Coordinates of C-alpha atoms in Angstrom, one line a residue:
X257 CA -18.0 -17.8 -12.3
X258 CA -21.4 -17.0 -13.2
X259 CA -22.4 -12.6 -13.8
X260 CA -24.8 -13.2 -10.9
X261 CA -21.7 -14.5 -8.7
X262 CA -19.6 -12.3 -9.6
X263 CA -21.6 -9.2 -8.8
X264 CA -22.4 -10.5 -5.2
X265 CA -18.2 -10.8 -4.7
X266 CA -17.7 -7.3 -5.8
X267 CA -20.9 -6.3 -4.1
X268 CA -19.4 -7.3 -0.9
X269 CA -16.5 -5.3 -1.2
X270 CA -18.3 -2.1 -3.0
X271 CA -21.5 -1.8 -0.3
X272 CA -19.3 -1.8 3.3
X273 CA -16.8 1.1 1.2
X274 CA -20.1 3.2 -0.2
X275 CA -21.7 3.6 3.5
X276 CA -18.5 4.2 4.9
X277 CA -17.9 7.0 2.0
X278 CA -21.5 9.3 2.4
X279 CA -20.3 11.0 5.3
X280 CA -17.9 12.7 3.0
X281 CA -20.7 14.1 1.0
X282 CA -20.6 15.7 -2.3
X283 CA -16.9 16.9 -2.6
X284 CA -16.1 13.7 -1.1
X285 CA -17.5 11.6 -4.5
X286 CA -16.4 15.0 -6.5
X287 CA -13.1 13.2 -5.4
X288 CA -13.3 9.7 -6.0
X289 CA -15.0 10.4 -9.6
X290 CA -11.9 12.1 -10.4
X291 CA -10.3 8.9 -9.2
X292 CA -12.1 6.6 -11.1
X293 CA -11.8 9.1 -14.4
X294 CA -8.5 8.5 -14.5
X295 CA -8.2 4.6 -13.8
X296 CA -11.4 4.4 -16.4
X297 CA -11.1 6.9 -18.8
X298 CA -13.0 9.6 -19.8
X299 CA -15.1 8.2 -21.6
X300 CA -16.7 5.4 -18.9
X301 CA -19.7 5.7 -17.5
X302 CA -18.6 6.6 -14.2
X303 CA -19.6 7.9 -10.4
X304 CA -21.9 10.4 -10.5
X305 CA -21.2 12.6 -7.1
X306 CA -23.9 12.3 -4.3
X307 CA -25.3 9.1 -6.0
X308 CA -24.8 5.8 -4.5
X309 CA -26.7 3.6 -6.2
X310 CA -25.6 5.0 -9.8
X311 CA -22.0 4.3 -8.3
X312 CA -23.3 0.8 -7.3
X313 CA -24.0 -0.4 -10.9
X314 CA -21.4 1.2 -12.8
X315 CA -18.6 -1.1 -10.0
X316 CA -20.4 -3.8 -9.6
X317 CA -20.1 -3.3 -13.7
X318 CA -16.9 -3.0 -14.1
X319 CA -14.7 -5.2 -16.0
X320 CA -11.8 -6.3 -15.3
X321 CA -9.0 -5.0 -18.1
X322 CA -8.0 -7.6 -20.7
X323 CA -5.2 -9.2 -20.4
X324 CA -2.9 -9.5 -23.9
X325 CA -4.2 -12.9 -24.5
X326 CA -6.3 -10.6 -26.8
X327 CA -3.5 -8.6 -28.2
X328 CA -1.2 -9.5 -30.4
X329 CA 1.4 -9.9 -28.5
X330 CA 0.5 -13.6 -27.2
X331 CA -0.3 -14.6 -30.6
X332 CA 2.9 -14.1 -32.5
X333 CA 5.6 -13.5 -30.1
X334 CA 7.3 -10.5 -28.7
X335 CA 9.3 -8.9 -31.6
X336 CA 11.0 -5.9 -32.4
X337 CA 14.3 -7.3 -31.0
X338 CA 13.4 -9.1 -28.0
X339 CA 12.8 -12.9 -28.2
X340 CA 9.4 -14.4 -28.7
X341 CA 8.1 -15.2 -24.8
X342 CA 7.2 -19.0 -25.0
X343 CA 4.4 -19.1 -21.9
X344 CA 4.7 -22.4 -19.9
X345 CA 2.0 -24.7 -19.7
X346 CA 0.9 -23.3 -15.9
X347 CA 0.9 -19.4 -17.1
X348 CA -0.8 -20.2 -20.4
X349 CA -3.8 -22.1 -19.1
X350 CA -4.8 -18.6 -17.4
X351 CA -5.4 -17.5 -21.1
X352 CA -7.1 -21.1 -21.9
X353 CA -4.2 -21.4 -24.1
X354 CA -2.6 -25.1 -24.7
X355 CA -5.6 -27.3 -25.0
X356 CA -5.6 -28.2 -21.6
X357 CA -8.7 -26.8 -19.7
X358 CA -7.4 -28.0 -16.1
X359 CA -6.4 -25.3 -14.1
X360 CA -2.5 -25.6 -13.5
X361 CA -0.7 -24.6 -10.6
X362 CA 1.2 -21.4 -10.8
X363 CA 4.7 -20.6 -9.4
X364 CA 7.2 -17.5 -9.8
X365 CA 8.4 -18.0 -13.1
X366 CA 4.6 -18.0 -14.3
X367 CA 4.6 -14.8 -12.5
X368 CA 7.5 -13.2 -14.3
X369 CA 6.3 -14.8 -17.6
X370 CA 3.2 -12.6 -17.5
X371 CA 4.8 -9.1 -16.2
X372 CA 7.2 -9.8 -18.6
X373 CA 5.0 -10.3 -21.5
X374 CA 2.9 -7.4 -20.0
X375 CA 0.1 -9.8 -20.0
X376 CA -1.2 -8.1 -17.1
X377 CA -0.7 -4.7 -16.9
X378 CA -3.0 -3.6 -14.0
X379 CA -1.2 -4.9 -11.0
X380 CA -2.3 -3.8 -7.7
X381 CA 0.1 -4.3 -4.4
X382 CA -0.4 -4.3 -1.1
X383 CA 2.6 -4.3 1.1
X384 CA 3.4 -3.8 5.3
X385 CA 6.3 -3.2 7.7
X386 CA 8.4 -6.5 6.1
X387 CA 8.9 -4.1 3.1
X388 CA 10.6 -1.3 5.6
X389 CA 12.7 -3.5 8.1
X390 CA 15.1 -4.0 5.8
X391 CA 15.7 -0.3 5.6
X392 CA 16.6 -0.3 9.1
X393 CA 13.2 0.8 10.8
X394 CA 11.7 -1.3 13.8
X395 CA 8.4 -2.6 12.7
X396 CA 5.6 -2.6 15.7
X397 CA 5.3 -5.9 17.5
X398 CA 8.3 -7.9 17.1
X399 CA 9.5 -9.3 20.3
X400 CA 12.5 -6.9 21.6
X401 CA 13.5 -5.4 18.6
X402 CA 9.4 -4.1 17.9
X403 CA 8.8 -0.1 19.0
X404 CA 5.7 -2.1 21.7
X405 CA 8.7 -3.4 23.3
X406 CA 10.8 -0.3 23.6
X407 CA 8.3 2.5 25.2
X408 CA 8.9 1.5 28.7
X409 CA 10.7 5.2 28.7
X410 CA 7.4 7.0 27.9
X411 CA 5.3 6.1 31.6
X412 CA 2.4 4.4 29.5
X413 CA -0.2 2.1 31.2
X414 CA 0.1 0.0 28.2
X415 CA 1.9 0.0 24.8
X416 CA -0.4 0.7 22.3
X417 CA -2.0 4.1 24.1
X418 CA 0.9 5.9 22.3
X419 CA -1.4 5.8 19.6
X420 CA -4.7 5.9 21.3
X421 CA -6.5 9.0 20.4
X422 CA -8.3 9.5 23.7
X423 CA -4.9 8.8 25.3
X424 CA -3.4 11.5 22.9
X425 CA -6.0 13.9 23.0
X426 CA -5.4 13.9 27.5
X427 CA -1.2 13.7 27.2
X428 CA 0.0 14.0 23.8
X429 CA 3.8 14.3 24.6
X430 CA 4.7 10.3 24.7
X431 CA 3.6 10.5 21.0
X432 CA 5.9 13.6 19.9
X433 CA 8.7 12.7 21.9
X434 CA 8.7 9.2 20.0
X435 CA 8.0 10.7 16.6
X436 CA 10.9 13.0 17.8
X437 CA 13.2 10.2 18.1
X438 CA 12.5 8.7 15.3
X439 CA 12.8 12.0 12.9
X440 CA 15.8 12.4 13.7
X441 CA 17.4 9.1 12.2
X442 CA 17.8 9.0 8.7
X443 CA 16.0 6.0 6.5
X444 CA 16.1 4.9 2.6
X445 CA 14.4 2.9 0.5
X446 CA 15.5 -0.8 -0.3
X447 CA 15.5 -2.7 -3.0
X448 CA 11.9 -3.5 -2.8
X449 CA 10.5 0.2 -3.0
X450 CA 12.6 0.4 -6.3
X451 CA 11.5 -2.7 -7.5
X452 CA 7.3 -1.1 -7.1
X453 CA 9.1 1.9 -8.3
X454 CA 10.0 0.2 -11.6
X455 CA 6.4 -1.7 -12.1
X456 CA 5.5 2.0 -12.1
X457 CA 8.0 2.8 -14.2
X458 CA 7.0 0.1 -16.7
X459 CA 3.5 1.7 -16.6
X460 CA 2.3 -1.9 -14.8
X461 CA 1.6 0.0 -11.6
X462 CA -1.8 0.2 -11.0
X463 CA -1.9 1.0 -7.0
X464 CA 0.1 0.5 -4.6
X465 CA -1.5 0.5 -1.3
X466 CA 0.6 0.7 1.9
X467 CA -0.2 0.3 6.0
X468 CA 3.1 2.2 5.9
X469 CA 3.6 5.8 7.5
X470 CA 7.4 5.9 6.4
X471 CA 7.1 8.2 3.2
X472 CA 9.3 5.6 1.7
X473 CA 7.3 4.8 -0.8
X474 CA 7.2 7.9 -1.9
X475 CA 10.8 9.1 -1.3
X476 CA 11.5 5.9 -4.0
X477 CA 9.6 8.6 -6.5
X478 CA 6.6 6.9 -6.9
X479 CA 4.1 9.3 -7.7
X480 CA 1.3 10.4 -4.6
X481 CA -1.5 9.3 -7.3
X482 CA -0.2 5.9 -7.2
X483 CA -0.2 5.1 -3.8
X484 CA -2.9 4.8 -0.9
X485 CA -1.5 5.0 2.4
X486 CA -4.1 3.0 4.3
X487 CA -2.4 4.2 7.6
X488 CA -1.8 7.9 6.6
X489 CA 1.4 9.8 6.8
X490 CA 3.4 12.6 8.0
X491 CA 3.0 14.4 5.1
X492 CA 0.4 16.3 6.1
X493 CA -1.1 17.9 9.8
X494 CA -4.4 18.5 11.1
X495 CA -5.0 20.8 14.2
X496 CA -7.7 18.5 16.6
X497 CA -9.8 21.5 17.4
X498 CA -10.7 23.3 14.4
X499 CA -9.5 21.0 12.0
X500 CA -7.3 23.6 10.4
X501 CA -5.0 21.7 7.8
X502 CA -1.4 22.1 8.1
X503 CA 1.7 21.1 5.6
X504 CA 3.4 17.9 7.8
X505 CA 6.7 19.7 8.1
X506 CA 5.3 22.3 9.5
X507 CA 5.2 20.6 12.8
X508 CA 9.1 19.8 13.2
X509 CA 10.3 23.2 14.5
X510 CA 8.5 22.3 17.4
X511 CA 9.3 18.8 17.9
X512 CA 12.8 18.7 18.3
X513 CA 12.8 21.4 20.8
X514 CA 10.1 19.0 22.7
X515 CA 7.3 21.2 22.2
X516 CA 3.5 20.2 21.6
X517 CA 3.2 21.7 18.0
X518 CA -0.4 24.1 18.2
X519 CA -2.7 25.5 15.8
X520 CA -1.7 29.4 15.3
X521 CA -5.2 30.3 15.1
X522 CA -7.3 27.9 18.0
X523 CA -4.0 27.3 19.8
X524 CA -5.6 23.2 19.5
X525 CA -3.0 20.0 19.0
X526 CA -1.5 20.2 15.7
X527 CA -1.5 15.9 15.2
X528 CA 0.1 14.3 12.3
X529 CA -2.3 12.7 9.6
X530 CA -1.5 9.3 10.7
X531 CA -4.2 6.7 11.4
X532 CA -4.5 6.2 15.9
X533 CA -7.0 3.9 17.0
X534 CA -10.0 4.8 17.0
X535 CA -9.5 6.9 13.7
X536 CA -11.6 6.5 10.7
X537 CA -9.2 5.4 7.3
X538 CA -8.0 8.2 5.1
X539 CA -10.9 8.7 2.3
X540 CA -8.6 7.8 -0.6
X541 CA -8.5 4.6 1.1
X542 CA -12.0 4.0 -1.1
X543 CA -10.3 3.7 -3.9
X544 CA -9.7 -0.1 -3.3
X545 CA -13.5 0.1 -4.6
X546 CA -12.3 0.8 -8.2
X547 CA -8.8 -0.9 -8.2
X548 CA -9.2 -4.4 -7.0
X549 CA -12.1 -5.5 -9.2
X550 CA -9.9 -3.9 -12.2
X551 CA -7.0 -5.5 -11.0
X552 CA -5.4 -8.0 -13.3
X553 CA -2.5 -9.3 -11.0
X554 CA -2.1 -8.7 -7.0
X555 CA 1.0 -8.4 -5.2
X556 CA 1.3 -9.1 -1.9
X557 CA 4.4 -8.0 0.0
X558 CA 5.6 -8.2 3.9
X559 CA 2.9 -8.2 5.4
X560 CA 0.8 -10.3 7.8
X561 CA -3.0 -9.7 6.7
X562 CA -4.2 -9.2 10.2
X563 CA -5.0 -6.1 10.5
X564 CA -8.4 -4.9 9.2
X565 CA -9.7 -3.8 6.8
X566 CA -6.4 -3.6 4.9
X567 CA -6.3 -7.6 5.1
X568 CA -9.4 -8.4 3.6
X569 CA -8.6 -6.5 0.1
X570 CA -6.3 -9.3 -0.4
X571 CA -9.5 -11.4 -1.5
X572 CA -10.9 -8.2 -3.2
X573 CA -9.8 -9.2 -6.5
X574 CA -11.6 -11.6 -9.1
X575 CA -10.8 -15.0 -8.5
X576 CA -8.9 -15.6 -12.0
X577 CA -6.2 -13.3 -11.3
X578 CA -2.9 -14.3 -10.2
X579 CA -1.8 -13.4 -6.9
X580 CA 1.7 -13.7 -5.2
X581 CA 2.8 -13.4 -1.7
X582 CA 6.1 -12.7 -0.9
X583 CA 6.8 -13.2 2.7
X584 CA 8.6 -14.3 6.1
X585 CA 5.2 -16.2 6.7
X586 CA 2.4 -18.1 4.9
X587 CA -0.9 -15.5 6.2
X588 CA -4.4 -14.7 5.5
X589 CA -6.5 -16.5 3.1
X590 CA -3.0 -17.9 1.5
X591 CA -3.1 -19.9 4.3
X592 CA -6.9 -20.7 5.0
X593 CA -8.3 -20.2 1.6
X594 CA -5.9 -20.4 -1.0
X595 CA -6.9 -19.9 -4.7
X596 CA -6.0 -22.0 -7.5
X597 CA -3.8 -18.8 -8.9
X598 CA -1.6 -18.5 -6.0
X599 CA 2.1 -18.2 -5.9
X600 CA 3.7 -18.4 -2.4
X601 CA 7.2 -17.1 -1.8
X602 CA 8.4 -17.4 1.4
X603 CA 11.5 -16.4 3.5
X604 CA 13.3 -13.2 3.4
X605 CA 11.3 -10.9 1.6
X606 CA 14.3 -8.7 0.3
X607 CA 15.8 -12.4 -1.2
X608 CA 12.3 -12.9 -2.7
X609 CA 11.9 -9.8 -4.8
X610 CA 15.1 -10.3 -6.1
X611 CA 14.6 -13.8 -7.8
X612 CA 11.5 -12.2 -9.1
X613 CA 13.5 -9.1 -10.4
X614 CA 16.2 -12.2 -11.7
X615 CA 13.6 -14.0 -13.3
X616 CA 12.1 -10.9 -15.1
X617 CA 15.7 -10.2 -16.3
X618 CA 15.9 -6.5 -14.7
X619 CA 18.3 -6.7 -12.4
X620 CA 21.0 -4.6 -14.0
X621 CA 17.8 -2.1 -14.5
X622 CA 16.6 -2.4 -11.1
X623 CA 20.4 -2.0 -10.0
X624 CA 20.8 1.3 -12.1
X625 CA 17.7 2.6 -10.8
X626 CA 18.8 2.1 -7.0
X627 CA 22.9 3.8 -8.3
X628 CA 21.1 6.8 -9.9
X629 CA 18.9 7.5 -6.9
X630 CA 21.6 6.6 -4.4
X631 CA 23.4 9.6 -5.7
X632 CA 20.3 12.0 -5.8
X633 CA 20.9 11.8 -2.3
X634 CA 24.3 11.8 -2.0
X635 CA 24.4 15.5 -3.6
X636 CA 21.1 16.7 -2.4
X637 CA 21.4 19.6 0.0
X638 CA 21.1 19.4 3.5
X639 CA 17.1 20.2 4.5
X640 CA 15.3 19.7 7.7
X641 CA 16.0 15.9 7.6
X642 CA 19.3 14.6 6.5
X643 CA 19.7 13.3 3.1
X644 CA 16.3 14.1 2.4
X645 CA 15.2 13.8 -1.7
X646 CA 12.9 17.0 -2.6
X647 CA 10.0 14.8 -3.2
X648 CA 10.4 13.4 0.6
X649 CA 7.3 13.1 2.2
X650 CA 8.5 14.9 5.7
X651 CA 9.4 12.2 7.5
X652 CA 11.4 8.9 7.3
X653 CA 10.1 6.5 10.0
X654 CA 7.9 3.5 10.2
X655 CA 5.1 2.6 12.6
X656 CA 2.5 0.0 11.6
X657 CA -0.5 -0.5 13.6
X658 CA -4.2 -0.8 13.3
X659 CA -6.3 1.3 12.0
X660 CA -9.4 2.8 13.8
X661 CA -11.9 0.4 12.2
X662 CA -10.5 -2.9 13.5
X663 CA -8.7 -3.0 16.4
X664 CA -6.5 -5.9 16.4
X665 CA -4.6 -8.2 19.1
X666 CA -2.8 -10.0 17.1
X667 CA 0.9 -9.4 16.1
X668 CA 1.9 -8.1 12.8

């Protein structure tokens, strides 16, 4: 791909975010320079806040992070009491390695071979509701067993006005009697949130980025500065009048008694920082700016790339890196555009992730991870949601829906 190319692709993805980012203004880039300090270093030429165009050219100048084809490591083997990593022929003709310049197809031992060889270490991840299901939480628009086909109870003129914001803002009591429902059952994470939790772990965690509102990322113990929920979460409150913050458990007392949770000082709606239509995206959802063009693998887990503009970051990244989809379904540009880097897993994304976690020999890691954390809450004291973990992000449900930018109609 020719520099002139390759700054039109990132330029597509930097020039929608930057518009979208100046109504923030000053401490709004304050924040995403932090951001990129820490993905970049200190010592990179970064954002400056308040100017666009300087944050322009120093993306679209970005490079993506080296993979260990120029460290050591490929050349000579892994040592120091692990066996030398012998690359097949598909997962070294990323590197140009083997003398064979035709690009070979990739499949998920490739993948494993370079997380294992921590040939890329910047992996990004985007995952939806497939990742939660198996935890027992309804995702939105499955037939019967979706929450769209369960809300007959709550007198709406259609589903999805549960999560309208003009509908909220004239009867907001459908939406906290659900959310009351919901609280009180009591979720955990699967096997998949411990498997992200261990690319973190590793220090191959980039970003994960989530259309989740569960928590259960974080209730896994990845860290907050790791993860971008594009959908917001209950973790935090904002009152709809004065836009008072508020901490997202906060709201509860009033919620299980079936009250309408309002702002102390305004006496306004007190409304979870969740994404409704007709919602703008959280800020820190900019970030995709900085991380995909870094990126130097993409994971791509339960999800169905339909809803926007979450979907379209799955093209984000430069067309040399890898990407894998693990999934019930073949979607999004996997589908209509595939890439020669590709890896396609499909079926049950729970029985995916664990032939990957077989193949990068960490299962009994992976399992000892899942024992020790089992037990956290196990022995964890009773709080105001059972068998919560003290980094819990207030509240264990899942509701996946578009966001306010994109509206869409199909299912997810």
């Amino acid at each position: 791909m020719s520099g002139r190319q390759r700054s039109w692709d990132m330029a597509r993805w930097a020039r929608p975010a930057l518009s979208a980012f100046r109504p923030w203004g000053p401490a709004g880039w304050r924040s995403l320079y932090t951001e990129v300090t820490d993905v970049l270093g200190e010592g990179h030429q970064g954002p400056s806040p308040g100017r666009t165009d300087m944050v322009a050219t120093s993306l679209w100048g970005v490079k993506k992070a080296p993979c260990a084809v120029e460290l050591a490591v490929l050349n000579s083997g892994i040592t120091g009491g692990r066996r030398p990593i012998s690359f097949s022929a598909s997962a070294s003709s990323i590197f140009g390695r083997g003398g064979n310049s035709k690009k070979e197809k990739l499949f998920l031992q490739d993948i494993a071979e370079l997380i294992q060889a921590r040939a890329c270490q910047r992996v990004v991840v985007m995952v939806g509701a497939g990742i939660s299901t198996p935890s027992g939480i309804p995702d939105f628009r499955s037939p019967r067993s979706g929450l769209y086909s369960n809300l007959q109870q709550y007198d709406l003129p259609y589903p999805e006005a549960i999560f309208e914001l003009t509908f909220f803002s004239h009867n907001p009591k459908p939406f906290f009697t659900l959310a009351k429902e919901l609280y009180l059952r009591s979720y955990r994470p699967n096997v998949i949130h411990y498997f992200l939790r261990l690319l973190h772990d590793k220090g191959l965690l980039l970003r994960l980025y989530t259309q989740n509102i569960d928590g259960l990322e974080r209730v896994s113990g990845i860290p907050a500065s790791k993860l971008v929920e594009a959908h917001g979460s209950f973790a935090s409150a904002t009152c709809t009048v004065c836009r008072r913050p508020f901490p997202g458990k906060d709201i509860w007392a009033d919620v299980t008694v079936d009250r309408i949770p309002r702002c102390p000082v305004c006496t306004g709606v007190v409304k979870p920082d969740i994404v409704f239509f007709g919602e703008a995206l959280p800020q820190r959802f900019l970030m995709h700016v900085v991380d995909f063009p870094m990126a130097d693998m993409l994971l791509i887990l339960g999800t169905s790339l339909e809803v926007e503009p979450f979907a379209s970051l799955s093209e984000a990244v430069q067309s040399s890196v890898p990407r894998l989809l693990i999934n019930r379904d073949l979607v999004g540009p996997f589908a209509w555009r595939p890439r020669s880097r590709d890896v396609v897993q499909l079926g049950d994304v729970v029985h995916g992730v664990e032939r990957l976690v077989e193949l990068l020999g960490w299962t009994e890691e992976l399992q000892d991870l899942i024992q020790q954390e089992t037990e956290k809450v196990q022995t964890v004291k009773q709080g105001p949601l059972k068998g919560c973990l003290p980094h819990c992000s207030g509240v264990w449900v899942h509701l996946m829906w578009s966001p306010g930018w994109v509206k869409s109609d199909k299912n997810s």
